[in-house]
Amino acid sequence: MNTPDAPHWLTDQEMDAWLALWSVMEWLPSRLEAQLREDSGLSLNEYNALSQISIAPERTVRLSELARVANMTLSHLSRVITRLERSGWVHRTPDPDDGRYTLARLTEAGLAKVTHAAPGHVDAVRRHVFAPLSPAQSAALGEAMGRIAEELDPPRLAR
């Protein structure tokens, strides 16, 4: 029984949904990471950075903005960008509008890399997320996740 001072426990239905979501949050990233590493040699964080930069205007984004969108600390993102830069896929430059910021610009080689990696990633997402669902369940998933995302209000890059 819930009282004003007692915790408001999850119902059985909520607990089942929460545990399923928890399993997805824990296991889906490792499955997607494994596919990316096997098919393109990229980590999930590297792919995320490349794909986010690829959809930004002029394929350029401030590192601080990318860190917020990717939910990474600047130091973690800096290590990711360093690996991408060493591979010739990203180039860092000072922001000409405000020198306090650094921009990450996708190179032509970086665009080719993310373009090459994307189909396999999409296939993995389709296999692990959408293949087990009916069209109605896919629509319901999108609606439910959209509502949760609204509540979380994650930062997004301007397109």
PDB file of C-alpha atoms in Angstrom:
ATOM      1  CA  MET A   1       0.000   0.000   0.000  1.00  0.00           C
ATOM      2  CA  ASN A   2       1.296   3.470  -0.845  1.00  0.00           C
ATOM      3  CA  THR A   3       1.159   6.128   1.823  1.00  0.00           C
ATOM      4  CA  PRO A   4       2.365   9.727   1.491  1.00  0.00           C
ATOM      5  CA  ASP A   5       5.707   8.755   3.070  1.00  0.00           C
ATOM      6  CA  ALA A   6       6.079   5.363   1.366  1.00  0.00           C
ATOM      7  CA  PRO A   7       7.672   4.878  -2.042  1.00  0.00           C
ATOM      8  CA  HIS A   8       5.278   4.815  -4.977  1.00  0.00           C
ATOM      9  CA  TRP A   9       6.306   1.374  -6.271  1.00  0.00           C
ATOM     10  CA  LEU A  10       5.978   0.325  -9.877  1.00  0.00           C
ATOM     11  CA  THR A  11       2.999  -1.793 -10.822  1.00  0.00           C
ATOM     12  CA  ASP A  12       3.696  -5.258 -12.217  1.00  0.00           C
ATOM     13  CA  GLN A  13       3.060  -3.937 -15.737  1.00  0.00           C
ATOM     14  CA  GLU A  14       5.377  -0.959 -15.173  1.00  0.00           C
ATOM     15  CA  MET A  15       8.048  -3.230 -13.703  1.00  0.00           C
ATOM     16  CA  ASP A  16       7.877  -5.551 -16.710  1.00  0.00           C
ATOM     17  CA  ALA A  17       8.156  -2.564 -19.075  1.00  0.00           C
ATOM     18  CA  TRP A  18      11.003  -1.034 -17.063  1.00  0.00           C
ATOM     19  CA  LEU A  19      13.000  -4.278 -16.961  1.00  0.00           C
ATOM     20  CA  ALA A  20      12.531  -4.743 -20.708  1.00  0.00           C
ATOM     21  CA  LEU A  21      13.687  -1.163 -21.339  1.00  0.00           C
ATOM     22  CA  TRP A  22      16.641  -1.684 -19.004  1.00  0.00           C
ATOM     23  CA  SER A  23      17.654  -4.803 -20.945  1.00  0.00           C
ATOM     24  CA  VAL A  24      17.454  -2.870 -24.219  1.00  0.00           C
ATOM     25  CA  MET A  25      19.519   0.009 -22.798  1.00  0.00           C
ATOM     26  CA  GLU A  26      22.179  -2.431 -21.598  1.00  0.00           C
ATOM     27  CA  TRP A  27      22.318  -4.910 -24.487  1.00  0.00           C
ATOM     28  CA  LEU A  28      21.455  -2.990 -27.645  1.00  0.00           C
ATOM     29  CA  PRO A  29      24.531  -0.704 -27.575  1.00  0.00           C
ATOM     30  CA  SER A  30      26.902  -3.677 -27.302  1.00  0.00           C
ATOM     31  CA  ARG A  31      25.197  -5.439 -30.223  1.00  0.00           C
ATOM     32  CA  LEU A  32      25.388  -2.287 -32.349  1.00  0.00           C
ATOM     33  CA  GLU A  33      29.005  -1.734 -31.308  1.00  0.00           C
ATOM     34  CA  ALA A  34      29.938  -5.298 -32.289  1.00  0.00           C
ATOM     35  CA  GLN A  35      28.385  -4.894 -35.741  1.00  0.00           C
ATOM     36  CA  LEU A  36      30.116  -1.554 -36.347  1.00  0.00           C
ATOM     37  CA  ARG A  37      33.508  -2.834 -35.212  1.00  0.00           C
ATOM     38  CA  GLU A  38      33.226  -5.967 -37.343  1.00  0.00           C
ATOM     39  CA  ASP A  39      31.930  -4.255 -40.489  1.00  0.00           C
ATOM     40  CA  SER A  40      33.705  -0.885 -40.422  1.00  0.00           C
ATOM     41  CA  GLY A  41      36.200  -0.831 -37.547  1.00  0.00           C
ATOM     42  CA  LEU A  42      34.295   1.964 -35.805  1.00  0.00           C
ATOM     43  CA  SER A  43      33.131   2.132 -32.214  1.00  0.00           C
ATOM     44  CA  LEU A  44      29.547   3.184 -31.556  1.00  0.00           C
ATOM     45  CA  ASN A  45      30.838   6.516 -30.197  1.00  0.00           C
ATOM     46  CA  GLU A  46      32.957   7.071 -33.315  1.00  0.00           C
ATOM     47  CA  TYR A  47      30.031   6.263 -35.596  1.00  0.00           C
ATOM     48  CA  ASN A  48      27.752   8.526 -33.565  1.00  0.00           C
ATOM     49  CA  ALA A  49      30.225  11.415 -33.838  1.00  0.00           C
ATOM     50  CA  LEU A  50      30.743  10.909 -37.574  1.00  0.00           C
ATOM     51  CA  SER A  51      27.026  10.615 -38.285  1.00  0.00           C
ATOM     52  CA  GLN A  52      26.134  13.666 -36.173  1.00  0.00           C
ATOM     53  CA  ILE A  53      28.793  15.759 -37.918  1.00  0.00           C
ATOM     54  CA  SER A  54      27.609  14.460 -41.305  1.00  0.00           C
ATOM     55  CA  ILE A  55      24.081  15.825 -40.768  1.00  0.00           C
ATOM     56  CA  ALA A  56      25.220  19.195 -39.392  1.00  0.00           C
ATOM     57  CA  PRO A  57      25.177  22.213 -41.696  1.00  0.00           C
ATOM     58  CA  GLU A  58      28.316  22.229 -43.843  1.00  0.00           C
ATOM     59  CA  ARG A  59      29.259  18.985 -42.047  1.00  0.00           C
ATOM     60  CA  THR A  60      30.758  21.102 -39.267  1.00  0.00           C
ATOM     61  CA  VAL A  61      29.868  21.340 -35.584  1.00  0.00           C
ATOM     62  CA  ARG A  62      31.327  22.828 -32.410  1.00  0.00           C
ATOM     63  CA  LEU A  63      32.845  20.129 -30.246  1.00  0.00           C
ATOM     64  CA  SER A  64      31.023  21.450 -27.175  1.00  0.00           C
ATOM     65  CA  GLU A  65      27.691  21.109 -28.989  1.00  0.00           C
ATOM     66  CA  LEU A  66      28.565  17.629 -30.261  1.00  0.00           C
ATOM     67  CA  ALA A  67      29.543  16.557 -26.729  1.00  0.00           C
ATOM     68  CA  ARG A  68      26.134  17.645 -25.422  1.00  0.00           C
ATOM     69  CA  VAL A  69      24.254  15.880 -28.225  1.00  0.00           C
ATOM     70  CA  ALA A  70      26.339  12.704 -27.891  1.00  0.00           C
ATOM     71  CA  ASN A  71      26.058  12.810 -24.078  1.00  0.00           C
ATOM     72  CA  MET A  72      29.857  12.652 -23.720  1.00  0.00           C
ATOM     73  CA  THR A  73      32.198  14.727 -21.643  1.00  0.00           C
ATOM     74  CA  LEU A  74      34.407  17.037 -23.674  1.00  0.00           C
ATOM     75  CA  SER A  75      37.467  15.015 -22.671  1.00  0.00           C
ATOM     76  CA  HIS A  76      35.876  11.748 -23.843  1.00  0.00           C
ATOM     77  CA  LEU A  77      34.714  13.340 -27.090  1.00  0.00           C
ATOM     78  CA  SER A  78      38.187  14.818 -27.566  1.00  0.00           C
ATOM     79  CA  ARG A  79      39.683  11.306 -27.436  1.00  0.00           C
ATOM     80  CA  VAL A  80      37.076  10.079 -29.944  1.00  0.00           C
ATOM     81  CA  ILE A  81      37.752  13.036 -32.267  1.00  0.00           C
ATOM     82  CA  THR A  82      41.505  12.482 -31.959  1.00  0.00           C
ATOM     83  CA  ARG A  83      41.062   8.905 -33.232  1.00  0.00           C
ATOM     84  CA  LEU A  84      38.848  10.140 -36.087  1.00  0.00           C
ATOM     85  CA  GLU A  85      41.328  12.897 -36.923  1.00  0.00           C
ATOM     86  CA  ARG A  86      44.253  10.441 -37.005  1.00  0.00           C
ATOM     87  CA  SER A  87      42.271   8.376 -39.519  1.00  0.00           C
ATOM     88  CA  GLY A  88      41.727  11.467 -41.673  1.00  0.00           C
ATOM     89  CA  TRP A  89      37.944  11.476 -41.204  1.00  0.00           C
ATOM     90  CA  VAL A  90      37.612  14.677 -39.168  1.00  0.00           C
ATOM     91  CA  HIS A  91      39.546  17.916 -39.101  1.00  0.00           C
ATOM     92  CA  ARG A  92      39.584  20.256 -36.075  1.00  0.00           C
ATOM     93  CA  THR A  93      39.788  24.011 -36.540  1.00  0.00           C
ATOM     94  CA  PRO A  94      39.205  27.039 -34.334  1.00  0.00           C
ATOM     95  CA  ASP A  95      35.722  28.524 -34.709  1.00  0.00           C
ATOM     96  CA  PRO A  96      36.182  31.659 -36.836  1.00  0.00           C
ATOM     97  CA  ASP A  97      33.148  33.236 -35.134  1.00  0.00           C
ATOM     98  CA  ASP A  98      34.472  32.651 -31.619  1.00  0.00           C
ATOM     99  CA  GLY A  99      38.021  31.402 -31.114  1.00  0.00           C
ATOM    100  CA  ARG A 100      37.142  29.954 -27.709  1.00  0.00           C
ATOM    101  CA  TYR A 101      35.436  27.079 -29.519  1.00  0.00           C
ATOM    102  CA  THR A 102      36.784  24.300 -31.703  1.00  0.00           C
ATOM    103  CA  LEU A 103      34.964  22.996 -34.753  1.00  0.00           C
ATOM    104  CA  ALA A 104      34.945  19.446 -36.050  1.00  0.00           C
ATOM    105  CA  ARG A 105      34.594  19.266 -39.826  1.00  0.00           C
ATOM    106  CA  LEU A 106      33.932  16.011 -41.631  1.00  0.00           C
ATOM    107  CA  THR A 107      36.454  15.359 -44.392  1.00  0.00           C
ATOM    108  CA  GLU A 108      35.560  13.728 -47.701  1.00  0.00           C
ATOM    109  CA  ALA A 109      37.189  10.546 -46.376  1.00  0.00           C
ATOM    110  CA  GLY A 110      35.052  10.835 -43.229  1.00  0.00           C
ATOM    111  CA  LEU A 111      31.909  11.217 -45.303  1.00  0.00           C
ATOM    112  CA  ALA A 112      32.910   8.145 -47.294  1.00  0.00           C
ATOM    113  CA  LYS A 113      33.555   6.228 -44.037  1.00  0.00           C
ATOM    114  CA  VAL A 114      30.197   7.065 -42.450  1.00  0.00           C
ATOM    115  CA  THR A 115      28.413   6.446 -45.768  1.00  0.00           C
ATOM    116  CA  HIS A 116      30.090   3.026 -45.941  1.00  0.00           C
ATOM    117  CA  ALA A 117      29.252   2.192 -42.298  1.00  0.00           C
ATOM    118  CA  ALA A 118      25.629   3.397 -42.352  1.00  0.00           C
ATOM    119  CA  PRO A 119      23.972   0.523 -44.272  1.00  0.00           C
ATOM    120  CA  GLY A 120      25.332  -2.144 -41.923  1.00  0.00           C
ATOM    121  CA  HIS A 121      24.361  -0.060 -38.906  1.00  0.00           C
ATOM    122  CA  VAL A 122      20.846   0.437 -40.275  1.00  0.00           C
ATOM    123  CA  ASP A 123      20.580  -3.312 -40.934  1.00  0.00           C
ATOM    124  CA  ALA A 124      21.627  -4.016 -37.328  1.00  0.00           C
ATOM    125  CA  VAL A 125      19.084  -1.519 -35.983  1.00  0.00           C
ATOM    126  CA  ARG A 126      16.418  -3.062 -38.178  1.00  0.00           C
ATOM    127  CA  ARG A 127      17.390  -6.615 -37.060  1.00  0.00           C
ATOM    128  CA  HIS A 128      17.590  -5.864 -33.327  1.00  0.00           C
ATOM    129  CA  VAL A 129      14.824  -3.279 -32.972  1.00  0.00           C
ATOM    130  CA  PHE A 130      12.242  -3.437 -35.739  1.00  0.00           C
ATOM    131  CA  ALA A 131      12.317  -7.020 -37.094  1.00  0.00           C
ATOM    132  CA  PRO A 132      10.792  -8.483 -33.905  1.00  0.00           C
ATOM    133  CA  LEU A 133       7.907  -5.971 -34.070  1.00  0.00           C
ATOM    134  CA  SER A 134       4.776  -5.683 -36.150  1.00  0.00           C
ATOM    135  CA  PRO A 135       4.166  -2.376 -37.944  1.00  0.00           C
ATOM    136  CA  ALA A 136       1.686  -1.425 -35.205  1.00  0.00           C
ATOM    137  CA  GLN A 137       4.242  -2.247 -32.498  1.00  0.00           C
ATOM    138  CA  SER A 138       6.895  -0.209 -34.357  1.00  0.00           C
ATOM    139  CA  ALA A 139       4.522   2.752 -34.440  1.00  0.00           C
ATOM    140  CA  ALA A 140       3.717   2.308 -30.746  1.00  0.00           C
ATOM    141  CA  LEU A 141       7.437   2.067 -29.931  1.00  0.00           C
ATOM    142  CA  GLY A 142       8.108   5.278 -31.819  1.00  0.00           C
ATOM    143  CA  GLU A 143       5.300   7.060 -30.014  1.00  0.00           C
ATOM    144  CA  ALA A 144       6.354   5.760 -26.593  1.00  0.00           C
ATOM    145  CA  MET A 145      10.050   6.541 -27.091  1.00  0.00           C
ATOM    146  CA  GLY A 146       9.127   9.964 -28.476  1.00  0.00           C
ATOM    147  CA  ARG A 147       7.204  10.745 -25.308  1.00  0.00           C
ATOM    148  CA  ILE A 148      10.099   9.573 -23.124  1.00  0.00           C
ATOM    149  CA  ALA A 149      12.567  11.591 -25.235  1.00  0.00           C
ATOM    150  CA  GLU A 150      10.350  14.679 -24.820  1.00  0.00           C
ATOM    151  CA  GLU A 151      10.504  14.217 -21.060  1.00  0.00           C
ATOM    152  CA  LEU A 152      14.292  13.794 -21.129  1.00  0.00           C
ATOM    153  CA  ASP A 153      14.638  16.734 -23.550  1.00  0.00           C
ATOM    154  CA  PRO A 154      18.010  15.717 -24.993  1.00  0.00           C
ATOM    155  CA  PRO A 155      19.951  18.337 -26.943  1.00  0.00           C
ATOM    156  CA  ARG A 156      19.877  17.930 -30.714  1.00  0.00           C
ATOM    157  CA  LEU A 157      21.993  19.397 -33.466  1.00  0.00           C
ATOM    158  CA  ALA A 158      20.383  21.953 -35.750  1.00  0.00           C
ATOM    159  CA  ARG A 159      20.080  20.642 -39.294  1.00  0.00           C
TER     160      ARG A 159
END
